[in-house]
mmCIF file of C-alpha atoms and ligand atoms in Angstrom:
data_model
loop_
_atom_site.group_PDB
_atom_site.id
_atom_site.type_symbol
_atom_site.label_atom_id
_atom_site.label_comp_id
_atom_site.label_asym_id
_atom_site.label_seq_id
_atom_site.Cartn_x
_atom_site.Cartn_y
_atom_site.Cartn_z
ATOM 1 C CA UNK A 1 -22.782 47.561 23.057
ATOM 2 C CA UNK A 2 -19.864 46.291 23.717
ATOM 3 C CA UNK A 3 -20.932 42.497 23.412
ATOM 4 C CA UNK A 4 -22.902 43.428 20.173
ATOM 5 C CA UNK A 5 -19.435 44.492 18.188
ATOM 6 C CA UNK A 6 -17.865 41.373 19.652
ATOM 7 C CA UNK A 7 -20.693 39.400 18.106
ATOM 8 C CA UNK A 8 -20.554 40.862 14.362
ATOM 9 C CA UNK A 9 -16.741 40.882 14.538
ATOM 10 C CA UNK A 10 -17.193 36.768 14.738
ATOM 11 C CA UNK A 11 -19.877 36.426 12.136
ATOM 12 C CA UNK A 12 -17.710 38.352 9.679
ATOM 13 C CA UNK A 13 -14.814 35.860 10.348
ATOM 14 C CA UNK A 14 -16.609 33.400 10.027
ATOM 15 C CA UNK A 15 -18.272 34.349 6.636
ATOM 16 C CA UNK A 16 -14.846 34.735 5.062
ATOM 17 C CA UNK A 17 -13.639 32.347 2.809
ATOM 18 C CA UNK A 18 -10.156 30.575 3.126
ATOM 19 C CA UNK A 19 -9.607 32.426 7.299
ATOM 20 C CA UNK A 20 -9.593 30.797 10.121
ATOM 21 C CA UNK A 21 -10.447 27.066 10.680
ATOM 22 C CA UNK A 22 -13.686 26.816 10.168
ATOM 23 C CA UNK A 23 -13.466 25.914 6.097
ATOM 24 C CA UNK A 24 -12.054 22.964 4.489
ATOM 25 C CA UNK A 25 -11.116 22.772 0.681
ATOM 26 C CA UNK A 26 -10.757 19.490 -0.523
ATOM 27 C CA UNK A 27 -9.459 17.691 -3.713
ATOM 28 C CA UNK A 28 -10.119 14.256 -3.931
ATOM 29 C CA UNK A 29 -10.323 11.743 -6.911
ATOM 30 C CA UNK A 30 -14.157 11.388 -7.939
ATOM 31 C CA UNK A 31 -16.653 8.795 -6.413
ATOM 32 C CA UNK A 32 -14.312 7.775 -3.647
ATOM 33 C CA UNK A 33 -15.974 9.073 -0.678
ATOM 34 C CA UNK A 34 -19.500 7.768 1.102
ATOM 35 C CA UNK A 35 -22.236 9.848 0.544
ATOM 36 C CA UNK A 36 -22.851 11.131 4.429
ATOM 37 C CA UNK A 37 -18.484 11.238 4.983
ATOM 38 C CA UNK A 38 -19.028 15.245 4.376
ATOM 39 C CA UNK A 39 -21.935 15.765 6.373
ATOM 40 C CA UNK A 40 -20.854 14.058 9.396
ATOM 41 C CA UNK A 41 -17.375 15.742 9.419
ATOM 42 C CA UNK A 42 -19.775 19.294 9.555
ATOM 43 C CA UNK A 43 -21.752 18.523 11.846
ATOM 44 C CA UNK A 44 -19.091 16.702 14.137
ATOM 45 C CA UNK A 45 -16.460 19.852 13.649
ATOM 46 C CA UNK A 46 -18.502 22.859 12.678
ATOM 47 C CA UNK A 47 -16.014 22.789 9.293
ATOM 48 C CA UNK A 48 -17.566 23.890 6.330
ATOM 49 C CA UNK A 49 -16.234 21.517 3.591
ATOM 50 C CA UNK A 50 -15.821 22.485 -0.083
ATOM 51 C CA UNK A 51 -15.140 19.179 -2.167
ATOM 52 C CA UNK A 52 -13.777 19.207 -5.756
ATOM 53 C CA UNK A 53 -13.331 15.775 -7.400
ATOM 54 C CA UNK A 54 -10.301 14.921 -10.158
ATOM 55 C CA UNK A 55 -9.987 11.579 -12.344
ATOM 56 C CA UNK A 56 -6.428 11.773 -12.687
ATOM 57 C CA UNK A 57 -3.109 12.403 -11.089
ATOM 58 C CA UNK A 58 -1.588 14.417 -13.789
ATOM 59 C CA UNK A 59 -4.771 16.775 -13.336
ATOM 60 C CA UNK A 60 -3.683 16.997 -9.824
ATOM 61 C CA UNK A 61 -0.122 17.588 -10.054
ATOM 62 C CA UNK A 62 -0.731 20.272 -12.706
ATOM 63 C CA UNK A 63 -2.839 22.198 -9.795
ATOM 64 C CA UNK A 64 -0.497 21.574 -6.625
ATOM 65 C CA UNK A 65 2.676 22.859 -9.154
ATOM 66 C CA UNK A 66 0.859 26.130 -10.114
ATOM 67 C CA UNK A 67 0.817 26.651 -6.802
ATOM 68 C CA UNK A 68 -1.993 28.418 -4.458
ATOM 69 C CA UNK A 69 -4.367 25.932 -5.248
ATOM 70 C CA UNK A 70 -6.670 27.044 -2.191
ATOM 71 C CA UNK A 71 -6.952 23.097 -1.527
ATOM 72 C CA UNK A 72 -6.259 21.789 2.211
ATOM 73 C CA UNK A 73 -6.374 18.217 1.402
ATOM 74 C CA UNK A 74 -5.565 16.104 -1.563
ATOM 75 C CA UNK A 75 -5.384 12.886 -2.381
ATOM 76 C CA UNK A 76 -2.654 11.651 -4.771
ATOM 77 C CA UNK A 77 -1.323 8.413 -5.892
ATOM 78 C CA UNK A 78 1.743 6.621 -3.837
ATOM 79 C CA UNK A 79 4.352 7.530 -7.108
ATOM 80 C CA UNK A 80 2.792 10.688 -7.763
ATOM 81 C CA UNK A 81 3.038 11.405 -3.800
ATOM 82 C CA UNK A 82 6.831 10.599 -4.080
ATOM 83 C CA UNK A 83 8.216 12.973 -6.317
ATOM 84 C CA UNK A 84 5.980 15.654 -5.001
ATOM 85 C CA UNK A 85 7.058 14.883 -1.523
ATOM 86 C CA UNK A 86 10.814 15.620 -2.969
ATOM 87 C CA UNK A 87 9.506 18.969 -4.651
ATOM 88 C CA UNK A 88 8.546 20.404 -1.055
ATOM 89 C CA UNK A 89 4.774 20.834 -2.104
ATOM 90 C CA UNK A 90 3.527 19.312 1.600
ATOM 91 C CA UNK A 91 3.457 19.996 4.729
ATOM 92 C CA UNK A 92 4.691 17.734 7.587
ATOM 93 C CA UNK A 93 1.852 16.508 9.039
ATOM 94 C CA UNK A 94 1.047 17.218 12.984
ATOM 95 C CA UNK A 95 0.574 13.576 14.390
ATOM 96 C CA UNK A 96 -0.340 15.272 17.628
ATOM 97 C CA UNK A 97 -3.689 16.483 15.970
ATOM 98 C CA UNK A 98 -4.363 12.931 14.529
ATOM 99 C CA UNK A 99 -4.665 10.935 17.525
ATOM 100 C CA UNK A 100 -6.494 7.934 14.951
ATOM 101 C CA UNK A 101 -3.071 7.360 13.373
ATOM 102 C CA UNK A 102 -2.944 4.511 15.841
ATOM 103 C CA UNK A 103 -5.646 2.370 13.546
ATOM 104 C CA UNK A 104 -3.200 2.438 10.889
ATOM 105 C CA UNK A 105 -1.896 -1.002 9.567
ATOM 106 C CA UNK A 106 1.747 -0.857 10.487
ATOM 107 C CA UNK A 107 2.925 -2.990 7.587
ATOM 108 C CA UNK A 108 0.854 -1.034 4.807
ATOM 109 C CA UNK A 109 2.420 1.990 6.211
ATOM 110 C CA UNK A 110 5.461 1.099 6.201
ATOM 111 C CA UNK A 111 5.540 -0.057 2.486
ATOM 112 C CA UNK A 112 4.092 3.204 2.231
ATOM 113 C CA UNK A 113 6.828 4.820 3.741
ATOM 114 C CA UNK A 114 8.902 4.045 0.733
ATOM 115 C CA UNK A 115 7.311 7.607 -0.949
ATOM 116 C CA UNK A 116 7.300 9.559 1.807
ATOM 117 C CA UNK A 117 10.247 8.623 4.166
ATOM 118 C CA UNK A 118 9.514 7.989 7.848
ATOM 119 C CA UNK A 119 5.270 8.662 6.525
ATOM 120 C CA UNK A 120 5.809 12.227 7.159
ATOM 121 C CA UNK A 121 3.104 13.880 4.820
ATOM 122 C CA UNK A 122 0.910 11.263 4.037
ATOM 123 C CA UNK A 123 -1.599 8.932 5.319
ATOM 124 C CA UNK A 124 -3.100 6.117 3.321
ATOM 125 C CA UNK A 125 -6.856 6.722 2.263
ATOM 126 C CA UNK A 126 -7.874 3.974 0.333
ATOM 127 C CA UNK A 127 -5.422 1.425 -2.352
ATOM 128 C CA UNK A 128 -6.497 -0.932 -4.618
ATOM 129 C CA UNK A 129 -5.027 -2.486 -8.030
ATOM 130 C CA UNK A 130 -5.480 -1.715 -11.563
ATOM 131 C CA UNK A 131 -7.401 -4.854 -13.703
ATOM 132 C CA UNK A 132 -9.834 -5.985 -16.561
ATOM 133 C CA UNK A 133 -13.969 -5.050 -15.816
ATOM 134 C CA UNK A 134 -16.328 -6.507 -18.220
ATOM 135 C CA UNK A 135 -19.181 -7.318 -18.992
ATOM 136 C CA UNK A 136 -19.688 -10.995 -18.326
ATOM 137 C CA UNK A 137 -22.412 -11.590 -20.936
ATOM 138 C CA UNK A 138 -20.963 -9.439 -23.909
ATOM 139 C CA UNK A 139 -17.720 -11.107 -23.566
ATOM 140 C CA UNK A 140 -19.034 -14.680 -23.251
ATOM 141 C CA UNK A 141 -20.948 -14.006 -26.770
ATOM 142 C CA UNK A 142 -18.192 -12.961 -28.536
ATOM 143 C CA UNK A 143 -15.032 -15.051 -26.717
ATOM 144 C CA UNK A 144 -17.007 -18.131 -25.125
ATOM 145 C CA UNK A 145 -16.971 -19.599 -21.716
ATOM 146 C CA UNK A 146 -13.061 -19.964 -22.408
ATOM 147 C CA UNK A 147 -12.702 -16.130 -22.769
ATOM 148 C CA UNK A 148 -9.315 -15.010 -20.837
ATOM 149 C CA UNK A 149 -10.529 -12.916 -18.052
ATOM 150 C CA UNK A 150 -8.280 -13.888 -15.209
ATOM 151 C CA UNK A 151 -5.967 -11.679 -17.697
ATOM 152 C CA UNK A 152 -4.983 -8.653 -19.737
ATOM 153 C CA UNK A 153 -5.077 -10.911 -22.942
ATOM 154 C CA UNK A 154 -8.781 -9.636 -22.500
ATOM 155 C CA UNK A 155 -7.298 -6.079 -23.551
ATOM 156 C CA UNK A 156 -3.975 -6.319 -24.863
ATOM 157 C CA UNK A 157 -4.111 -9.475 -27.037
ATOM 158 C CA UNK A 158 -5.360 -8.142 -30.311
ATOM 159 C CA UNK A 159 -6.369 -11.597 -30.532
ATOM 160 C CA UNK A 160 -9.083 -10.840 -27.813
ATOM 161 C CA UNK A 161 -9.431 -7.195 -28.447
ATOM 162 C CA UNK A 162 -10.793 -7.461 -31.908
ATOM 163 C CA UNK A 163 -13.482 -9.802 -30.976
ATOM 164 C CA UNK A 164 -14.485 -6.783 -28.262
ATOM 165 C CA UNK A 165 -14.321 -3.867 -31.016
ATOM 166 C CA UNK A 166 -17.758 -3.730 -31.151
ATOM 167 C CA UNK A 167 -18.867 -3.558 -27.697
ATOM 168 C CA UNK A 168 -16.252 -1.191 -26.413
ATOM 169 C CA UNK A 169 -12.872 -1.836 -25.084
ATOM 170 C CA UNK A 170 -11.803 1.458 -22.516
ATOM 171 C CA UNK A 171 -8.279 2.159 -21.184
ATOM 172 C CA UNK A 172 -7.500 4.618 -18.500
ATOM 173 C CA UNK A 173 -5.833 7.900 -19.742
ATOM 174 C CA UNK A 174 -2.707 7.846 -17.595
ATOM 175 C CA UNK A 175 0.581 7.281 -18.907
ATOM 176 C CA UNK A 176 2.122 6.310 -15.800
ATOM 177 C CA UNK A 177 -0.712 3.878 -14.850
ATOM 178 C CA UNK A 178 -1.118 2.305 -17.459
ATOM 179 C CA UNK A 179 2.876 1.789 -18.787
ATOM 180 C CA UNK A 180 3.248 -0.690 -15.499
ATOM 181 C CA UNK A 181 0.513 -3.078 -16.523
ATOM 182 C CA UNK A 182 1.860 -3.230 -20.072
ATOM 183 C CA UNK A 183 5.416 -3.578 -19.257
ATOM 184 C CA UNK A 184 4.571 -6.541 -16.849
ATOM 185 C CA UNK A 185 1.787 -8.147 -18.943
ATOM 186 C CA UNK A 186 4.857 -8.143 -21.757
ATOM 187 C CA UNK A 187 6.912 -10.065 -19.136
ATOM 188 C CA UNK A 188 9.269 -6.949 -18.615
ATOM 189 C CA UNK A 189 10.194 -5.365 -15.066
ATOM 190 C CA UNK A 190 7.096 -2.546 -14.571
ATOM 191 C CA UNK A 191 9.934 -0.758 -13.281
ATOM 192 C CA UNK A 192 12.139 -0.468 -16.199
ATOM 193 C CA UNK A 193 13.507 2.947 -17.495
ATOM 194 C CA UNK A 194 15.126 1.072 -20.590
ATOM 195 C CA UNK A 195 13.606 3.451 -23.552
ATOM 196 C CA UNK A 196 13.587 0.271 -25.638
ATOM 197 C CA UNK A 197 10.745 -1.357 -23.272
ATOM 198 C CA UNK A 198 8.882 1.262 -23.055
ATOM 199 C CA UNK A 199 8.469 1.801 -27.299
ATOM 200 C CA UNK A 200 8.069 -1.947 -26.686
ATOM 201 C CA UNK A 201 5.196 -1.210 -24.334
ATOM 202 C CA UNK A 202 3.943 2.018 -26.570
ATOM 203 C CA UNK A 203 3.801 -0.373 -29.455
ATOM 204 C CA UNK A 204 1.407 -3.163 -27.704
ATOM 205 C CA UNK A 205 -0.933 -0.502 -27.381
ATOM 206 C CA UNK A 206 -0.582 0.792 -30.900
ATOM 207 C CA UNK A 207 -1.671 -2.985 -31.676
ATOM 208 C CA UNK A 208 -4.624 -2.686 -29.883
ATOM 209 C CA UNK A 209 -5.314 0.988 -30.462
ATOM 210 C CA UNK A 210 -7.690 0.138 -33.796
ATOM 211 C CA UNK A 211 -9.986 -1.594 -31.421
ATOM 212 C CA UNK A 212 -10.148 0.972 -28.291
ATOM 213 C CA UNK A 213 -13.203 3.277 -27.859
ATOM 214 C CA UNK A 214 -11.516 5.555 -25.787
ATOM 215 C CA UNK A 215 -8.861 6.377 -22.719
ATOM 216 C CA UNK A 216 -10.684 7.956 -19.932
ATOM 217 C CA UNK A 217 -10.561 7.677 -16.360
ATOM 218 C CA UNK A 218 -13.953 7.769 -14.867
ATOM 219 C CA UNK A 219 -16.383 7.328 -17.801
ATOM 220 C CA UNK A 220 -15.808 3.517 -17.845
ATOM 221 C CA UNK A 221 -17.553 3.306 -14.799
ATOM 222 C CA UNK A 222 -21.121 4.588 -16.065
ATOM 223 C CA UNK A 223 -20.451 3.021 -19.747
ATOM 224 C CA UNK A 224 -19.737 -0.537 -18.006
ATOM 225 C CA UNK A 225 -22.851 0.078 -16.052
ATOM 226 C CA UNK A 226 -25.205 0.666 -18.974
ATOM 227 C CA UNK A 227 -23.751 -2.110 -20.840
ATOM 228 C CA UNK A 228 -21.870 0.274 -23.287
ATOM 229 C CA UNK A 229 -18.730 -1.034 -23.203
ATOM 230 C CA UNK A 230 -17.531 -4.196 -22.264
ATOM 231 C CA UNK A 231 -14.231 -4.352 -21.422
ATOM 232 C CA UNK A 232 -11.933 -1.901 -19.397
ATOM 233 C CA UNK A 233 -8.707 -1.778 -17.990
ATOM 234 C CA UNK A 234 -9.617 0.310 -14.718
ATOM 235 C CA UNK A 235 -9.492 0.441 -10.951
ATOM 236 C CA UNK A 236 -10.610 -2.422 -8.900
ATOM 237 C CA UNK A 237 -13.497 -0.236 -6.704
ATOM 238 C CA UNK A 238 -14.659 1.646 -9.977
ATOM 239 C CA UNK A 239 -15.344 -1.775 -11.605
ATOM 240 C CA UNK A 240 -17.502 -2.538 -7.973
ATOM 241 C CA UNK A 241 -18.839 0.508 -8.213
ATOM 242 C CA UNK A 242 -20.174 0.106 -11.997
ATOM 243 C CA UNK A 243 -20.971 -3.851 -10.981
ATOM 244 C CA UNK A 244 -23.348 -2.118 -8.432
ATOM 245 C CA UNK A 245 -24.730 0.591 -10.711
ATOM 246 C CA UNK A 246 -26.281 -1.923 -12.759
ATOM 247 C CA UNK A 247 -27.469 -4.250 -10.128
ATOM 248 C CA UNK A 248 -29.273 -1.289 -8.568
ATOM 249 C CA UNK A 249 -30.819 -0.056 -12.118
ATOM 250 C CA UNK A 250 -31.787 -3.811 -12.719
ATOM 251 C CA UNK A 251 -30.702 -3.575 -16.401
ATOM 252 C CA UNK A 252 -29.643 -7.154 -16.664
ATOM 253 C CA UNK A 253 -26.165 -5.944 -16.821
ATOM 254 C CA UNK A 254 -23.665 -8.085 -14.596
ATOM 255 C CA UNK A 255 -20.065 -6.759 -14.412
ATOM 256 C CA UNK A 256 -17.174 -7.946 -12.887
ATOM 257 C CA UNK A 257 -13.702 -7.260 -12.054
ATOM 258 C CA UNK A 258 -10.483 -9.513 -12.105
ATOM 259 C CA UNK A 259 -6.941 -8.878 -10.410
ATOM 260 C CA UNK A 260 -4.624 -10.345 -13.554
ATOM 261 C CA UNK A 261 -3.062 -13.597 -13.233
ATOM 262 C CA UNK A 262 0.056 -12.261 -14.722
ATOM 263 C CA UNK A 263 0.304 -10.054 -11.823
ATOM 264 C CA UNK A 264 -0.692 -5.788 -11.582
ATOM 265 C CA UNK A 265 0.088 -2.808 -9.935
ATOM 266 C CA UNK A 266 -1.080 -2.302 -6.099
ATOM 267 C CA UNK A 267 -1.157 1.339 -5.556
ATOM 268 C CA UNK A 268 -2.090 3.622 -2.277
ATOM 269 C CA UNK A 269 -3.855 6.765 -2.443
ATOM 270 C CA UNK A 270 -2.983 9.459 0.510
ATOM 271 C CA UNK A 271 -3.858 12.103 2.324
ATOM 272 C CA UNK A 272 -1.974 15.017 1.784
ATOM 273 C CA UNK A 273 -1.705 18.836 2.812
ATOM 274 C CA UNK A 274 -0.490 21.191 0.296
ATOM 275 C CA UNK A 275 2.337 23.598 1.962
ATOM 276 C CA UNK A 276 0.121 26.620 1.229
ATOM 277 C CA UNK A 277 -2.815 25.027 2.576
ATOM 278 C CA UNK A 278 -5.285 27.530 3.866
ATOM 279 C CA UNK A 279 -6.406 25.779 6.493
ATOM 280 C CA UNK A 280 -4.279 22.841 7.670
ATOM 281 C CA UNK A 281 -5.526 22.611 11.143
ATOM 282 C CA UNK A 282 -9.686 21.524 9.697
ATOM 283 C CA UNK A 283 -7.270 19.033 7.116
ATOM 284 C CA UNK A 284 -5.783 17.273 10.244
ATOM 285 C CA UNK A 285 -9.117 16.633 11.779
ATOM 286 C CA UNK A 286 -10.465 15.874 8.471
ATOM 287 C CA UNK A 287 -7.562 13.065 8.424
ATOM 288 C CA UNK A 288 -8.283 11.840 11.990
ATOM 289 C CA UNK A 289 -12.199 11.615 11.587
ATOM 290 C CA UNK A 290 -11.605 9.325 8.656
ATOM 291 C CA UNK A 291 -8.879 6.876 10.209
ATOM 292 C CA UNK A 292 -12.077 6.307 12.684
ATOM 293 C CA UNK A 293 -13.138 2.490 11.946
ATOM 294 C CA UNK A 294 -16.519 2.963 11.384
ATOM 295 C CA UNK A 295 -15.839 6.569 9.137
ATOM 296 C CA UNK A 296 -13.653 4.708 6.729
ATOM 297 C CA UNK A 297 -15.423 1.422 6.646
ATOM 298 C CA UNK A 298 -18.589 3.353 5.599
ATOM 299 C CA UNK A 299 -16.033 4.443 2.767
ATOM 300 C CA UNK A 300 -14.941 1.404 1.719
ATOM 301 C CA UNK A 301 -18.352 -0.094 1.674
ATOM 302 C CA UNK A 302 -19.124 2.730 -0.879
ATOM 303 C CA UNK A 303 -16.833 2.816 -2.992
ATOM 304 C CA UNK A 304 -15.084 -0.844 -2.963
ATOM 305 C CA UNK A 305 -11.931 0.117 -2.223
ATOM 306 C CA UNK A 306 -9.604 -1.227 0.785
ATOM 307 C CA UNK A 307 -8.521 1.096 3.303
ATOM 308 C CA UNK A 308 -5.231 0.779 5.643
ATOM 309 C CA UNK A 309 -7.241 0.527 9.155
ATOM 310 C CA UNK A 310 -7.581 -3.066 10.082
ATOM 311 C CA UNK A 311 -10.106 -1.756 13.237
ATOM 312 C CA UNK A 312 -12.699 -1.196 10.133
ATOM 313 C CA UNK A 313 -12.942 -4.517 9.318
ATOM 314 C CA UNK A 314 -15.380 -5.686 11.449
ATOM 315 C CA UNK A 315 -17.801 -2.804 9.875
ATOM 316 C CA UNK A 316 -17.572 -3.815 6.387
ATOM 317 C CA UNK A 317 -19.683 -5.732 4.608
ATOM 318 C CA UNK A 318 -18.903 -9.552 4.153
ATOM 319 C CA UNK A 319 -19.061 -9.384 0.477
ATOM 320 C CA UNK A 320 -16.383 -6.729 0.078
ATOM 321 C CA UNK A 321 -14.348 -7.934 3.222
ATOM 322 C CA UNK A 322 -13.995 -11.616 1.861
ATOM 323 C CA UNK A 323 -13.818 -10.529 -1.769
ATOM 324 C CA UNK A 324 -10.770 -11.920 -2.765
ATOM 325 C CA UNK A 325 -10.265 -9.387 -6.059
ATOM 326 C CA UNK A 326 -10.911 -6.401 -3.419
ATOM 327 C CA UNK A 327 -9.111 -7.689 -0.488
ATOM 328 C CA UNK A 328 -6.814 -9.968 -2.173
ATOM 329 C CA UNK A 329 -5.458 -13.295 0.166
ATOM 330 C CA UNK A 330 -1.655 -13.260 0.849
ATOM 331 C CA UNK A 331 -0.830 -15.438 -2.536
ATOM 332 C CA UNK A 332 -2.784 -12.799 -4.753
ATOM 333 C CA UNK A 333 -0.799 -9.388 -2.681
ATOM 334 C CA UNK A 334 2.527 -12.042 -3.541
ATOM 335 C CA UNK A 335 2.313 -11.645 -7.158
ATOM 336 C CA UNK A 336 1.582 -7.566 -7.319
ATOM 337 C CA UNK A 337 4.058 -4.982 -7.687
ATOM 338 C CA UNK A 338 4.305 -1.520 -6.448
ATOM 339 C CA UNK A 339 3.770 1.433 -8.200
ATOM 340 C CA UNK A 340 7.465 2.497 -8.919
ATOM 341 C CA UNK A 341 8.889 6.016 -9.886
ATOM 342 C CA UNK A 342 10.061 7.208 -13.067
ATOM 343 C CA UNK A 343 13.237 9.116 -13.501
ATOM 344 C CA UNK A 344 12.904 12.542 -15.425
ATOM 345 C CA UNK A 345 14.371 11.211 -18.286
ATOM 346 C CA UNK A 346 12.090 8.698 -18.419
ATOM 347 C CA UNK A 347 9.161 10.709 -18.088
ATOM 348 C CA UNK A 348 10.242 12.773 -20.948
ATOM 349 C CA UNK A 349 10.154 9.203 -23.269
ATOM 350 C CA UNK A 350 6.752 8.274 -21.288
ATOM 351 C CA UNK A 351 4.947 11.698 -22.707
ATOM 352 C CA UNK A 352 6.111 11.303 -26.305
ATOM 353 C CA UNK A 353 5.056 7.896 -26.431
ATOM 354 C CA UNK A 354 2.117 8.404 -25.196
ATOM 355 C CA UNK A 355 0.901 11.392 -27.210
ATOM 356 C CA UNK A 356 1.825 9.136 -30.128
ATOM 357 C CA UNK A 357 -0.325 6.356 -28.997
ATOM 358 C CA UNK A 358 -3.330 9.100 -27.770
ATOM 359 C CA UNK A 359 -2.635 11.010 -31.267
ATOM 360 C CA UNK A 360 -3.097 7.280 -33.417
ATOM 361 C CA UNK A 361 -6.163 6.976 -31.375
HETATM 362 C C1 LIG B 401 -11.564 6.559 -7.514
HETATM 363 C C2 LIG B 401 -10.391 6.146 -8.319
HETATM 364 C C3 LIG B 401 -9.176 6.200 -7.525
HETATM 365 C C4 LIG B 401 -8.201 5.236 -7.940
HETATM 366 N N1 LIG B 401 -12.711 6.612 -8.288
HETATM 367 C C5 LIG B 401 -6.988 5.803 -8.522
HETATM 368 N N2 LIG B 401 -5.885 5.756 -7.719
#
């Protein structure tokens, strides 16, 4: 009798959402995991895993401030991490419980470190830069073979842009991604919180605003697979990604994906817990079974995207480990920038200026 009440006591715990460690609520930007990461974890851990996918930082910064969430582990951007780092919103994290913090790159940590002092919240999933994707053919009809894509003139030189009108020009829809490129394409510091740069920067897109389909963050991806659009400024994996799309539907599209010449933003994405995470314990084994080598190299050969363990290296497929425009040499890393922080007041000039360029749209 006595082992019978024992026995439905468990299953009830067990069937409750958000107790106990046996769930895990994640948050993570879309098509950035492998498609077995999830399963394995379960069957590995017992964890049940909820996964919610988000195309943009500001999305996920709206949710985390709002507070009770229900999320366990997100993933935010290296700037984004920073100021929520100084707003209290994670917790510590327990490097007892992630043994696998050992396969971390020591260096890429470190410049990590300069959002989240001594790495005390966050663990790099994945980084990558922010470039031009196109569409090798449509471009070449309309711009030649001496069409500028080793650069942003692709995009930001009405010039260029024009000539792409037709065929679809996309830009991501983050302020604070994009305003970095721009400022640095227009030979400024990315960095700058001069107010006179930034219209500067507000009004190069206004130039090329008459010839943008749209700002979106993940749609480019599908759109440069099908062949309808042909240009995008977007994230280096999500180009790979929409490069491999097409190869795999055999549409005769061929995309590809350049780190500027001028220089771009390198950015890290990391693994967070929220404070009010329900479950932190299943979000530091969730952390430690990806810094495995063979867990995140499965990632990476996914999704495109470079991850911090140098271990996984060896598991990754030649064409994305010697890509040079996924794992760029030493002179290519020389000429990129971080992704930097804006002050408050800055931000406030950022968000009008970009609602007027959105608005013109
Ligand atoms: C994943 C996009 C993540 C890159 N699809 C943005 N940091």
């Amino acid at each position: 009798m006595k082992a019978r009440v024992f026995a439905t006591f468990a299953v009830v715990t067990a069937a409750t959402p958000g107790f106990g460690q046996d769930r895990l609520n994640i948050y993570n930007w879309s098509d950035y995991i492998a498609e077995d990461t999830i399963e394995k974890f379960e069957a590995e851990t017992g964890i049940d895993v909820t996964y919610d996918v988000y195309d943009s930082n500001e999305v996920l910064e709206a949710k985390l401030l709002a507070g009770s969430s229900g999320y366990d582990l997100v993933v935010p951007t290296s700037d984004f991490l920073r100021r929520q780092v100084q707003g209290g919103i994670y917790l510590p994290l327990d490097r007892s419980k992630i043994p696998n913090w050992d396969n971390l790159d020591p260096a890429m940590m470190e410049a990590a470190a300069t959002y989240d002092e001594g790495n005390e919240h966050a663990v790099i999933y994945m980084w990558g830069t922010t470039g031009v994707g196109y569409n090798v053919d449509m471009v070449r009809e309309r711009l030649g073979d001496d069409a500028p894509t080793d650069s942003f003139d692709l995009i930001l030189n009405p010039e260029y842009a024009e000539k792409l009108a037709d065929c679809g020009i996309a830009i991501l829809d983050s302020q604070a991604e994009v305003i970095e490129p721009v400022l640095n394409y227009l030979g400024h510091d990315p960095h700058t919180q001069d107010p006179d740069l930034l219209e500067e920067a507000a009004a190069a897109l206004e130039t090329i605003l008459p010839y943008v389909r749209y700002f979106h963050s993940s749609q480019y991806i599908t759109d440069l697979a099908n062949g309808e659009i042909c240009a995008a400024m977007g994230w280096s994996g999500d180009v790979f990604i929409a490069a491999d799309r097409a190869a795999e539907a055999d549409n005769g599209v061929e995309i590809a994906y350049t780190i500027p010449k001028e220089g771009t933003v390198q950015w890290f994405d990391m693994m967070a817990i929220p404070a009010d995470a329900p479950n932190p314990d299943a979000a530091h084994a969730f952390i430690n079974f990806v810094l495995q080598p063979e867990i995140i190299a499965d990632i990476t050969n996914y999704v495109y995207y470079p991850n911090a363990v140098p271990a996984s290296k060896e598991f990754i497929e030649a064409e994305i480990v010697d890509d040079p425009s996924i794992y760029p040499p030493q002179e290519v890393l020389d000429n990129l920038f971080p992704s930097g922080f804006l002050e408050p007041r800055t931000e406030r000039i950022l968000t009008r200026l970009w609602t007027r360029v959105r608005t013109g749209q």
